[in-house]
Amino acid sequence: MTQELTQAIVELREADALAMVDRKLAEGVDPVAILAECKTAMDTIGDKFAAGEAFIPELIMAGEIMSGVSARLKPHLQSTPADDDKLGVVVIGTVQGDIHDIGKDIVVTMLDIAGFDVVDLGVDVKVDEFVTAAREKGAKIIAMSCLLTSAIDSMKKVVAAAREAGLNDTKLMIGGAPITEQVVAYTGADGYGKDAVEAVELARQWIGEA
Amino acid sequence: MAFTEDWKDLDARQRYEARMDAWANPAVEFESDAVRQQYQDRVQLFRDAVELKKPARVPIAPWMSLFPGLSQGLTAKETYYDYAKLADAWMKFHAEYRQDVLAFSINIVPVHIYDALDYRLYDWPGHGVGEDSGYQYNEAEYMKADEYDLLIADPSGYWQRFYLPRVIGAFEPWATLDPFTDLVEGPTVGPFFIPFGTPPVQEMLKKMIDAGNAAMEWIQNFSAMDAKATAKYGLPGFAGGVTKAPYDILGDTLRGTRGLMLDVFRQPDKVLEACERLVPLAIDWAVRSNDKTRHPFVFIPLHKGADGFLSDADFRTFYWPTLKKVLQGLIDEGLVPLCFAEGAYNDRLEAIHDEEIPAGRMIWMFDATNMSEAKRHLGGYQCIGGNVPGALLTTGTVQDMDDYVRQLIEDVARDGGFILGSGIVIDEAKPECVKQMIEAGLKYGAQA
């Protein structure tokens, strides 16, 4: 019974999963327990992605199911689930000169489900916006995305601006199709994730270290 | 109008011969017989590569976008907007960079026409992106999830009445027009033309005239620019038409990446039906343009089928079958599909080696695909090429370029069937790196 919902989400049976959530809520099941089942499912999908058994559509579909679940649970939750347990603030965006959002959005969903407090600045985000948001929100991580090779310089500028602003406790992560170790070195960022799963893994490592 | 008078009687091979012959003998006043010979030698390099023979040397065809303008000191905005400056840069670029094809002028998108129409699908310098940025695609769900039946019933009508009013500001009034297929009998003519009497539609028609005038100016400048470079430097174009995989038309143009990915889970049958419906349109699109340009290659940029974007099973179900039908339809017309597999295609190599597509009749240009694996799967079956990484062209050194190209040719070009090219379409890059990619191709490709 407890694994039924987990399995429906892992198999991306959207209608089944949402019907189960409705039924559980009607039966008086604790929404926090329902959320825990969902999290187990999302971890499994993340593992399958890392193992090359699931792909971007599966991550997006899983995220879509999770939005549906969250919308159903929200009225039943006393507060945002365990705010105290949030892992920390991640300020994220696609850098200036680039408007591609699909990869960034997947990372947002995955970080959110993993328990980070995600501040999504959107696309074509100016250098100052990253730095200001990171300072105001007390971000532990700034995460930058791009698809265009020409936007790599924007990442470099954000790294320089964050250093200059004295955000010494904020780690800088980059990601996107053109990113390699060479690009990490070029921009001066602290690291990169090859994909959304690696990005979450890296964020967890950094927060663990902190 | 058919390509030749006896077109209907020709088989696919004869049509291919006719198109190759037309390509080798264009209506161009070459500067000299020597230049004409250079042109024909280059066409032969590509023809040999396609036919899996060993060319006299490896043909070199990097994808160019803004680079010919930027490398000659123009801004992105000038490259798009200023025809005179572009034409000047174009000739200087071709004098300096000794590639075997004309730079890809279709990538210098016609922004004057976009201005006339309030085109919303792209951002371009001064319209959403800065003066030094290339055009970018505004992806959205221009087709709604519940509109598949409208598309499937009548693609042209769908485009006119739903898609175009959403992506082209000037076309908003088109949504009020009836479908042209209403014009079946005399009495229907009256009601059909009523909207054309309204101020918004008449305003739209005026904007279309402005766009038409801008298009004439664009084609005169661009064809003159390309013809001049061909006549002086003996450079053939790399493609004479464009089409897309039906799944990409759905994903890029209509539903957006995210929308289509969700549709594959939520309404897979509709996705398949829509892809099938788009096959004849995708073939016809290319045939009409290639008949006009008299060039056999059809550029097909591939987007949503890359590694990671679909499982192998979904690639074989949703992406490949209708792309394959398009490829077969083009080959049947004597055309040469020039697929550009953007991203990585490592997981697709097995699926795309499909014996139902005749050998030696198309080209696979790759980006981040492992080229030795590509050669292992496709060698002796179809021509392959591309792959010189964008990151290397932007952050590498001259020595890096030389090493990379030497190794690439060593690995996959020794027995022919290979075209040297870039993995990405080049906007910004280090000029010395682009130059060295080409020079290394000339040096090592001759020994290949």
XYZ file of C-alpha atoms in Angstrom:
658
model
C 0.000 0.000 0.000
C 2.679 2.491 0.980
C 4.670 1.661 -2.134
C 1.764 1.923 -4.508
C 2.093 5.686 -4.980
C 5.863 5.501 -5.226
C 5.543 2.927 -7.960
C 2.913 4.882 -9.899
C 5.195 7.927 -9.957
C 8.266 5.901 -10.923
C 6.263 4.409 -13.789
C 5.044 7.930 -14.660
C 1.382 6.903 -14.474
C 0.181 10.443 -13.877
C -3.576 9.872 -13.612
C -3.096 6.878 -11.289
C -0.663 8.747 -9.060
C -2.917 11.771 -8.681
C -5.983 9.603 -8.005
C -4.037 7.803 -5.267
C -3.096 11.092 -3.657
C -6.729 12.193 -3.701
C -7.806 8.899 -2.139
C -5.125 8.982 0.549
C -6.075 12.524 1.499
C -9.735 11.501 1.696
C -8.719 8.609 3.920
C -6.915 11.019 6.226
C -3.361 9.935 5.479
C -0.787 12.444 6.744
C 0.253 14.652 3.779
C 3.848 14.632 5.051
C 3.834 10.846 4.690
C 2.453 11.169 1.160
C 5.220 13.629 0.330
C 7.804 11.185 1.648
C 6.533 8.510 -0.751
C 6.827 10.971 -3.611
C 10.367 11.847 -2.608
C 11.338 8.181 -2.655
C 9.899 7.947 -6.170
C 11.799 11.011 -7.341
C 15.045 9.633 -5.921
C 14.456 6.419 -7.851
C 13.851 8.365 -11.075
C 17.017 10.370 -10.392
C 18.934 7.112 -9.969
C 17.504 5.749 -13.202
C 18.529 8.962 -14.962
C 22.066 8.664 -13.606
C 22.161 5.034 -14.778
C 21.014 5.970 -18.300
C 17.650 4.252 -17.914
C 15.580 7.424 -17.774
C 15.980 10.596 -19.836
C 14.937 14.249 -19.895
C 11.262 13.525 -20.763
C 11.007 11.219 -17.764
C 12.427 13.935 -15.473
C 10.036 16.514 -16.884
C 7.047 14.185 -16.620
C 7.982 13.290 -13.047
C 8.276 17.002 -12.230
C 4.861 17.545 -13.778
C 3.337 14.803 -11.621
C 4.997 16.353 -8.579
C 3.425 19.741 -9.369
C 0.048 18.025 -9.456
C 0.739 16.295 -6.150
C 1.951 19.517 -4.506
C -1.166 21.388 -5.620
C -3.305 18.694 -3.992
C -1.293 18.570 -0.773
C -0.914 22.285 -0.255
C -4.328 22.971 1.362
C -3.695 20.085 3.773
C -0.256 21.134 4.916
C 0.004 23.340 8.029
C 3.081 25.112 6.703
C 5.569 24.589 3.936
C 6.857 21.100 4.672
C 9.465 21.321 7.339
C 10.984 24.699 6.532
C 13.646 24.060 9.117
C 14.793 21.010 7.218
C 15.490 22.964 4.030
C 19.045 22.354 2.961
C 19.784 25.963 2.089
C 19.115 28.618 -0.531
C 20.181 28.124 -4.143
C 19.909 31.141 -6.442
C 19.657 29.906 -9.999
C 19.244 31.338 -13.490
C 20.239 31.202 -17.151
C 22.973 33.798 -17.612
C 22.823 37.036 -19.561
C 22.778 36.609 -23.320
C 20.967 33.282 -23.218
C 17.256 32.530 -22.967
C 17.321 28.712 -22.861
C 15.407 27.420 -19.864
C 14.713 23.703 -20.215
C 17.877 22.432 -18.553
C 17.707 25.111 -15.885
C 14.064 24.264 -15.134
C 14.865 20.578 -14.660
C 17.615 21.485 -12.213
C 15.158 23.766 -10.369
C 12.658 20.914 -10.013
C 15.282 18.422 -8.899
C 16.827 20.807 -6.359
C 13.406 21.656 -5.001
C 12.478 18.017 -4.562
C 15.856 17.314 -2.980
C 14.946 19.849 -0.278
C 16.765 22.999 -1.339
C 15.130 26.412 -1.116
C 15.358 27.430 -4.770
C 15.199 31.039 -5.946
C 14.712 30.948 -9.711
C 15.715 34.205 -11.403
C 14.629 33.012 -14.856
C 16.581 33.538 -18.077
C 18.911 36.222 -19.458
C 19.757 37.110 -15.855
C 22.100 40.051 -15.428
C 25.306 39.737 -13.426
C 24.077 42.079 -10.680
C 20.803 40.201 -10.292
C 22.646 37.028 -9.315
C 24.805 38.844 -6.796
C 21.978 40.906 -5.304
C 19.661 37.909 -4.947
C 22.412 35.793 -3.421
C 23.169 38.485 -0.853
C 19.526 39.196 -0.003
C 18.519 35.556 0.296
C 21.691 34.387 1.989
C 22.335 31.885 -0.781
C 24.728 29.043 -0.150
C 24.937 28.357 -3.869
C 24.650 30.354 -7.074
C 23.814 28.062 -9.972
C 24.204 29.334 -13.551
C 23.002 27.750 -16.758
C 23.684 28.366 -20.446
C 23.329 26.591 -23.755
C 25.142 29.099 -25.935
C 28.926 29.043 -26.047
C 28.775 32.818 -26.340
C 27.161 33.065 -22.871
C 30.153 31.494 -21.108
C 31.655 34.936 -20.583
C 28.555 35.974 -18.628
C 29.295 33.139 -16.179
C 32.829 34.361 -15.789
C 31.505 37.846 -14.982
C 29.116 36.529 -12.327
C 31.941 34.600 -10.664
C 34.124 37.718 -10.627
C 31.273 39.893 -9.302
C 30.416 37.416 -6.543
C 34.052 37.306 -5.431
C 34.267 41.067 -5.524
C 31.059 41.399 -3.502
C 32.683 39.272 -0.838
C 30.223 36.384 -1.067
C 32.864 34.053 0.261
C 30.436 31.527 1.724
C 28.556 31.172 -1.548
C 29.650 28.411 -3.898
C 29.279 28.919 -7.646
C 28.051 26.128 -9.861
C 27.668 26.164 -13.647
C 25.985 23.805 -16.074
C 24.707 23.419 -19.616
C 25.633 21.729 -22.873
C 28.905 23.591 -23.573
C 30.299 23.228 -20.040
C 33.457 21.187 -19.540
C 36.221 21.184 -16.908
C 38.049 23.575 -19.238
C 35.107 25.995 -19.048
C 34.944 25.657 -15.254
C 38.588 26.699 -15.079
C 38.002 29.535 -17.545
C 35.090 30.989 -15.569
C 36.614 30.397 -12.138
C 33.460 28.622 -10.921
C 33.689 26.079 -8.089
C 32.329 23.206 -10.122
C 29.769 21.946 -12.611
C 27.193 19.235 -13.001
C 27.065 17.306 -16.261
C 23.295 17.030 -15.834
C 20.543 17.777 -13.306
C 21.314 14.730 -11.171
C 24.988 15.656 -10.933
C 24.022 19.236 -10.121
C 21.932 18.073 -7.164
C 24.680 15.709 -6.065
C 27.229 18.527 -6.173
C 24.904 20.831 -4.218
C 24.429 18.155 -1.573
C 28.191 17.679 -1.267
C 28.778 21.382 -0.877
C 26.063 21.826 1.710
C 27.339 18.762 3.563
C 30.782 20.293 3.694
C 29.488 23.613 4.947
C 7.430 22.799 -62.471
C 9.446 19.588 -62.532
C 13.241 19.613 -62.401
C 13.441 18.113 -65.916
C 10.691 17.486 -68.435
C 10.941 13.713 -68.158
C 11.117 13.788 -64.332
C 8.209 11.391 -63.864
C 9.958 8.756 -65.959
C 13.254 8.904 -64.052
C 14.120 6.582 -61.194
C 15.739 7.836 -57.984
C 19.269 7.191 -59.287
C 18.649 9.070 -62.531
C 17.127 11.958 -60.622
C 20.187 12.045 -58.378
C 22.432 12.132 -61.464
C 20.371 14.960 -62.935
C 20.586 17.009 -59.757
C 24.325 16.381 -59.334
C 24.868 17.394 -62.945
C 22.908 20.614 -62.426
C 24.922 21.367 -59.290
C 28.218 20.933 -61.146
C 27.083 23.213 -63.975
C 25.418 26.267 -62.436
C 24.332 29.384 -64.316
C 27.263 31.372 -62.943
C 29.693 33.573 -64.843
C 32.904 32.367 -63.260
C 35.804 34.768 -63.234
C 37.874 32.337 -65.286
C 37.901 28.772 -66.524
C 40.329 27.978 -63.735
C 37.770 29.127 -61.166
C 35.053 27.088 -62.860
C 37.365 24.093 -62.620
C 37.935 24.769 -58.910
C 34.184 24.874 -58.412
C 33.668 21.603 -60.227
C 36.548 19.958 -58.391
C 34.926 20.928 -55.104
C 31.540 19.581 -56.164
C 33.340 16.368 -57.045
C 34.923 16.192 -53.573
C 31.458 16.281 -51.999
C 29.988 13.921 -54.550
C 32.766 11.394 -53.934
C 32.280 11.710 -50.177
C 28.532 11.093 -50.485
C 29.146 8.083 -52.731
C 31.633 6.735 -50.147
C 34.538 7.014 -52.545
C 37.868 8.455 -51.597
C 37.883 12.099 -52.753
C 41.040 13.820 -54.026
C 41.123 15.294 -50.513
C 38.744 15.641 -47.572
C 36.113 18.335 -48.342
C 35.849 21.099 -45.728
C 32.466 22.528 -44.783
C 32.211 24.144 -41.340
C 28.779 25.542 -40.432
C 28.876 29.332 -40.425
C 26.409 31.712 -38.898
C 27.554 35.166 -37.717
C 31.261 34.371 -37.864
C 31.915 35.752 -41.376
C 30.588 39.116 -40.165
C 32.025 39.120 -36.641
C 35.484 37.983 -37.789
C 35.624 40.960 -40.171
C 34.840 43.444 -37.409
C 31.057 43.783 -37.770
C 28.692 43.621 -34.824
C 25.948 41.013 -34.880
C 23.442 43.750 -35.572
C 25.427 45.055 -38.549
C 25.831 41.551 -39.900
C 22.075 41.078 -39.989
C 20.984 44.583 -40.912
C 23.615 46.153 -43.131
C 23.669 44.397 -46.499
C 26.535 46.479 -47.873
C 28.800 45.824 -44.889
C 27.879 42.149 -44.927
C 28.636 41.783 -48.643
C 32.033 43.353 -48.083
C 32.748 41.093 -45.083
C 31.532 38.061 -47.036
C 34.165 38.499 -49.752
C 36.923 39.193 -47.226
C 35.905 36.143 -45.222
C 36.047 33.872 -48.248
C 39.403 35.277 -49.318
C 40.795 34.527 -45.881
C 39.118 31.252 -44.876
C 39.727 28.610 -47.513
C 36.776 26.322 -46.893
C 35.181 24.383 -49.752
C 31.699 25.867 -49.492
C 30.031 29.238 -49.309
C 29.316 30.321 -45.759
C 25.742 29.437 -44.861
C 23.922 32.670 -45.672
C 20.524 31.350 -44.542
C 21.817 31.659 -40.993
C 22.080 35.420 -41.471
C 18.356 35.624 -40.865
C 16.290 38.300 -42.698
C 15.653 40.716 -39.834
C 14.263 43.477 -42.057
C 11.386 41.141 -42.872
C 10.975 40.295 -39.196
C 10.706 44.015 -38.464
C 7.999 44.450 -41.096
C 5.979 41.561 -39.674
C 6.570 41.807 -35.907
C 8.002 38.290 -35.956
C 7.877 36.862 -32.428
C 9.437 33.445 -32.830
C 12.955 34.864 -32.610
C 14.770 37.521 -30.659
C 17.466 39.326 -32.644
C 19.794 42.269 -31.996
C 17.744 45.236 -30.927
C 14.694 43.006 -30.406
C 15.121 41.143 -27.139
C 18.860 40.483 -27.337
C 21.867 42.802 -27.423
C 23.681 44.171 -30.455
C 26.342 41.508 -30.207
C 24.092 38.510 -29.822
C 22.918 36.136 -32.517
C 19.239 35.418 -32.999
C 17.583 33.228 -30.391
C 14.476 31.128 -30.526
C 11.512 31.961 -28.304
C 10.193 28.549 -27.539
C 6.616 28.292 -26.312
C 3.506 26.169 -26.726
C 2.352 27.981 -29.857
C 0.120 24.991 -30.463
C -1.964 24.028 -27.437
C -2.078 20.502 -26.103
C -5.714 20.076 -27.178
C -5.217 21.230 -30.773
C -3.781 18.050 -32.322
C -7.026 17.228 -34.126
C -7.119 20.668 -35.731
C -3.558 20.228 -36.956
C -4.130 16.694 -38.196
C -7.347 17.588 -40.031
C -5.773 20.477 -41.964
C -2.142 21.454 -41.371
C -2.219 24.436 -43.735
C -5.411 25.773 -42.208
C -3.982 25.234 -38.755
C -0.874 27.210 -39.660
C -2.847 30.075 -41.111
C -5.562 30.440 -38.533
C -3.872 29.350 -35.291
C -0.072 29.163 -35.487
C 0.785 32.228 -37.574
C -1.442 34.696 -35.683
C 0.422 33.622 -32.525
C 3.996 33.986 -33.811
C 3.681 36.862 -36.277
C 2.163 40.043 -34.919
C 1.101 41.256 -38.358
C -0.819 38.018 -38.900
C -3.110 38.328 -35.906
C -6.100 39.257 -38.128
C -5.571 36.064 -40.100
C -7.369 34.245 -37.306
C -10.578 35.918 -38.522
C -10.212 34.647 -42.092
C -11.993 31.552 -43.318
C -9.981 28.662 -44.724
C -9.204 28.972 -48.421
C -10.810 25.572 -48.951
C -14.174 27.307 -48.448
C -13.810 28.591 -51.995
C -15.538 25.662 -53.679
C -18.478 27.322 -55.464
C -19.299 30.796 -56.747
C -21.705 31.735 -53.948
C -19.043 31.149 -51.273
C -16.816 33.848 -52.752
C -18.892 36.624 -51.197
C -18.738 35.539 -47.555
C -15.116 34.499 -47.899
C -13.976 37.988 -48.878
C -15.920 39.936 -46.229
C -13.017 39.929 -43.708
C -10.734 41.324 -46.419
C -12.856 44.465 -46.313
C -12.140 45.071 -42.631
C -9.465 47.539 -41.496
C -7.378 44.990 -39.492
C -7.081 42.573 -42.417
C -6.302 45.390 -44.834
C -3.645 46.612 -42.435
C -2.245 43.083 -42.379
C -2.106 42.992 -46.178
C -0.200 46.275 -46.190
C 2.344 44.815 -43.787
C 2.649 41.756 -46.014
C 3.452 44.043 -48.941
C 6.133 45.718 -46.819
C 7.491 42.282 -45.954
C 7.444 41.332 -49.634
C 9.423 44.438 -50.524
C 11.910 43.675 -47.764
C 12.163 40.104 -49.051
C 12.972 41.295 -52.571
C 15.725 43.513 -51.238
C 17.025 40.666 -49.106
C 17.133 38.082 -51.908
C 18.725 40.498 -54.360
C 21.491 41.316 -51.898
C 22.052 37.783 -50.698
C 21.998 36.107 -54.088
C 24.383 38.740 -55.442
C 26.682 38.246 -52.455
C 26.759 34.459 -52.845
C 27.031 34.589 -56.633
C 29.993 36.950 -56.396
C 31.845 34.678 -53.976
C 31.092 31.633 -56.123
C 32.274 33.405 -59.291
C 35.502 34.627 -57.702
C 36.469 31.749 -55.460
C 34.760 28.773 -57.093
C 32.663 27.932 -54.039
C 29.547 25.793 -54.200
C 26.820 26.186 -51.606
C 26.487 23.430 -49.023
C 22.710 23.073 -49.304
C 19.920 24.204 -51.574
C 16.938 23.589 -49.339
C 15.891 22.888 -45.802
C 13.493 20.580 -44.088
C 12.994 19.107 -40.648
C 12.119 15.867 -38.947
C 8.345 15.780 -38.340
C 8.945 15.255 -34.615
C 11.128 18.400 -34.587
C 8.464 20.417 -36.403
C 6.132 19.451 -33.570
C 8.721 20.024 -30.828
C 10.555 23.107 -32.105
C 7.811 24.930 -33.925
C 4.462 23.966 -32.479
C 4.410 22.365 -29.031
C 7.782 23.308 -27.548
C 10.234 20.794 -26.133
C 8.488 20.461 -22.811
C 4.998 20.338 -24.293
C 5.931 17.593 -26.729
C 7.777 15.559 -24.093
C 4.627 15.564 -21.964
C 2.447 14.721 -24.980
C 4.506 11.589 -25.568
C 3.269 10.390 -22.165
C -0.226 11.861 -22.232
C -1.341 11.509 -25.854
C 1.163 9.350 -27.729
C -1.238 8.372 -30.516
C -1.882 11.990 -31.399
C 1.853 12.677 -31.538
C 2.362 9.768 -33.928
C -0.575 10.770 -36.103
C 0.603 14.385 -36.295
C 4.143 13.292 -37.237
C 2.739 11.127 -40.045
C 0.623 14.027 -41.245
C 3.696 16.251 -41.507
C 5.763 13.827 -43.618
C 4.509 14.869 -47.092
C 4.730 18.538 -46.113
C 8.345 18.103 -45.002
C 9.261 16.434 -48.298
C 7.422 18.943 -50.461
C 9.041 21.855 -48.626
C 12.529 20.689 -49.599
C 11.693 19.574 -53.132
C 10.267 22.974 -54.036
C 13.284 24.883 -52.738
C 15.870 22.464 -54.121
C 14.191 22.570 -57.533
C 14.634 26.335 -57.515
C 18.212 26.417 -56.258
C 19.218 23.399 -58.401
C 21.328 22.072 -55.555
C 20.959 18.446 -54.428
C 21.655 18.790 -50.683
C 18.820 19.293 -48.196
C 19.869 20.690 -44.832
C 18.039 18.923 -41.995
C 18.996 20.188 -38.522
C 17.995 17.543 -35.966
C 17.119 18.673 -32.464
C 14.786 16.680 -30.273
C 16.117 13.223 -31.083
C 19.554 13.685 -29.501
C 20.911 11.470 -26.730
C 19.102 12.172 -23.476
C 16.080 13.773 -25.160
C 14.344 10.409 -25.634
C 14.878 6.805 -24.663
C 16.079 4.504 -27.433
C 12.631 2.901 -27.572
C 10.928 6.283 -27.903
C 13.450 7.391 -30.537
C 12.574 4.333 -32.580
C 8.852 4.893 -32.033
C 8.341 8.636 -32.162
C 11.344 10.179 -33.907
C 12.920 7.868 -36.426
C 10.033 6.342 -38.424
C 8.751 9.631 -39.819
C 12.227 11.143 -40.238
C 13.068 7.992 -42.190
C 10.034 8.522 -44.437
C 11.190 12.071 -45.119
C 14.716 10.845 -45.939
C 13.318 8.153 -48.236
C 11.005 10.657 -49.918
C 13.893 13.051 -50.548
C 16.187 10.312 -51.850
C 13.409 9.168 -54.152
C 13.395 12.695 -55.567
C 17.140 12.394 -56.235
C 17.997 14.670 -53.311
C 20.764 14.164 -50.742
C 19.604 14.604 -47.135
C 22.246 16.463 -45.133
C 21.351 15.685 -41.544
C 23.018 17.759 -38.853
C 22.669 15.784 -35.633
C 23.133 18.486 -33.009
C 24.126 17.344 -29.530
C 25.288 13.729 -29.197
C 23.953 10.820 -31.258
C 25.928 7.980 -29.682
C 22.794 6.119 -28.596
C 21.187 6.573 -32.025
C 23.910 5.149 -34.262
C 22.425 1.688 -34.293
C 18.907 2.908 -35.110
C 19.989 5.249 -37.918
C 21.940 2.518 -39.686
C 18.744 1.442 -41.395
C 19.236 -0.689 -44.499
C 15.934 0.480 -45.948
C 17.670 3.760 -46.720
C 19.967 3.140 -49.693
C 23.713 3.354 -49.012
C 25.773 6.296 -50.228
C 22.827 8.628 -50.632
C 22.897 10.924 -47.640
C 25.195 12.687 -45.170
C 25.297 12.584 -41.383
C 27.072 15.602 -39.904
C 27.688 15.179 -36.182
C 28.342 17.447 -33.235
C 29.376 15.762 -29.963
C 29.051 12.184 -31.221
C 32.042 9.860 -30.825
C 33.318 9.813 -34.402
C 35.094 6.470 -34.220
C 31.795 4.921 -33.133
C 29.966 6.811 -35.885
C 32.450 5.404 -38.362
C 32.046 1.905 -36.969
C 28.256 2.041 -37.345
C 27.898 4.099 -40.518
C 31.217 3.556 -42.363
C 30.599 2.003 -45.794
C 26.914 2.910 -45.434
C 26.612 6.715 -45.380
C 28.970 9.678 -45.488
C 29.750 11.172 -42.083
C 31.355 14.427 -40.985
C 31.487 17.400 -38.652
C 32.444 17.153 -35.005
C 35.187 19.784 -34.489
C 34.012 21.027 -31.047
C 32.625 24.483 -30.458
C 34.406 24.690 -27.099
C 37.747 24.148 -28.843
C 36.964 26.797 -31.453
C 36.155 29.299 -28.668
C 38.685 28.435 -25.972
C 41.362 26.333 -27.729
C 44.704 27.147 -29.309
C 45.971 26.861 -32.862
C 47.908 23.772 -31.813
C 44.743 22.250 -30.295
C 42.957 22.688 -33.608
C 45.773 21.173 -35.584
C 45.972 18.186 -33.262
C 42.220 17.638 -33.222
C 41.758 17.760 -36.984
C 44.814 15.572 -37.623
C 43.526 12.952 -35.210
C 39.970 13.128 -36.549
C 41.122 12.584 -40.114
C 43.457 9.835 -38.948
C 40.606 8.116 -37.109
C 37.774 8.292 -39.603
C 38.712 9.789 -42.980
C 41.335 7.437 -44.403
C 39.006 5.534 -46.695
C 36.766 8.421 -47.766
C 33.097 9.093 -47.028
C 33.993 11.992 -44.742
C 33.411 15.767 -44.679
C 35.375 17.933 -42.257
C 33.126 20.358 -40.393
C 32.355 22.045 -37.123
C 30.214 20.433 -34.451
C 28.339 23.672 -33.987
C 27.152 26.544 -36.140
C 29.818 29.192 -35.644
C 28.969 32.649 -34.364
C 31.758 33.703 -32.030
C 35.040 31.823 -32.184
C 38.734 32.580 -32.200
C 39.534 33.484 -35.820
C 42.922 31.772 -35.609
C 41.223 28.566 -34.466
C 38.658 28.573 -37.265
C 41.431 29.248 -39.741
C 43.555 26.448 -38.379
C 40.676 23.988 -38.528
C 40.461 24.682 -42.248
C 44.215 24.781 -42.864
C 44.708 21.522 -40.977
C 41.935 20.015 -43.085
C 43.732 21.067 -46.264
C 47.048 19.755 -44.940
C 46.022 16.397 -43.466
C 43.006 15.870 -45.717
C 45.227 15.804 -48.774
C 47.220 12.956 -47.304
C 44.157 11.061 -46.149
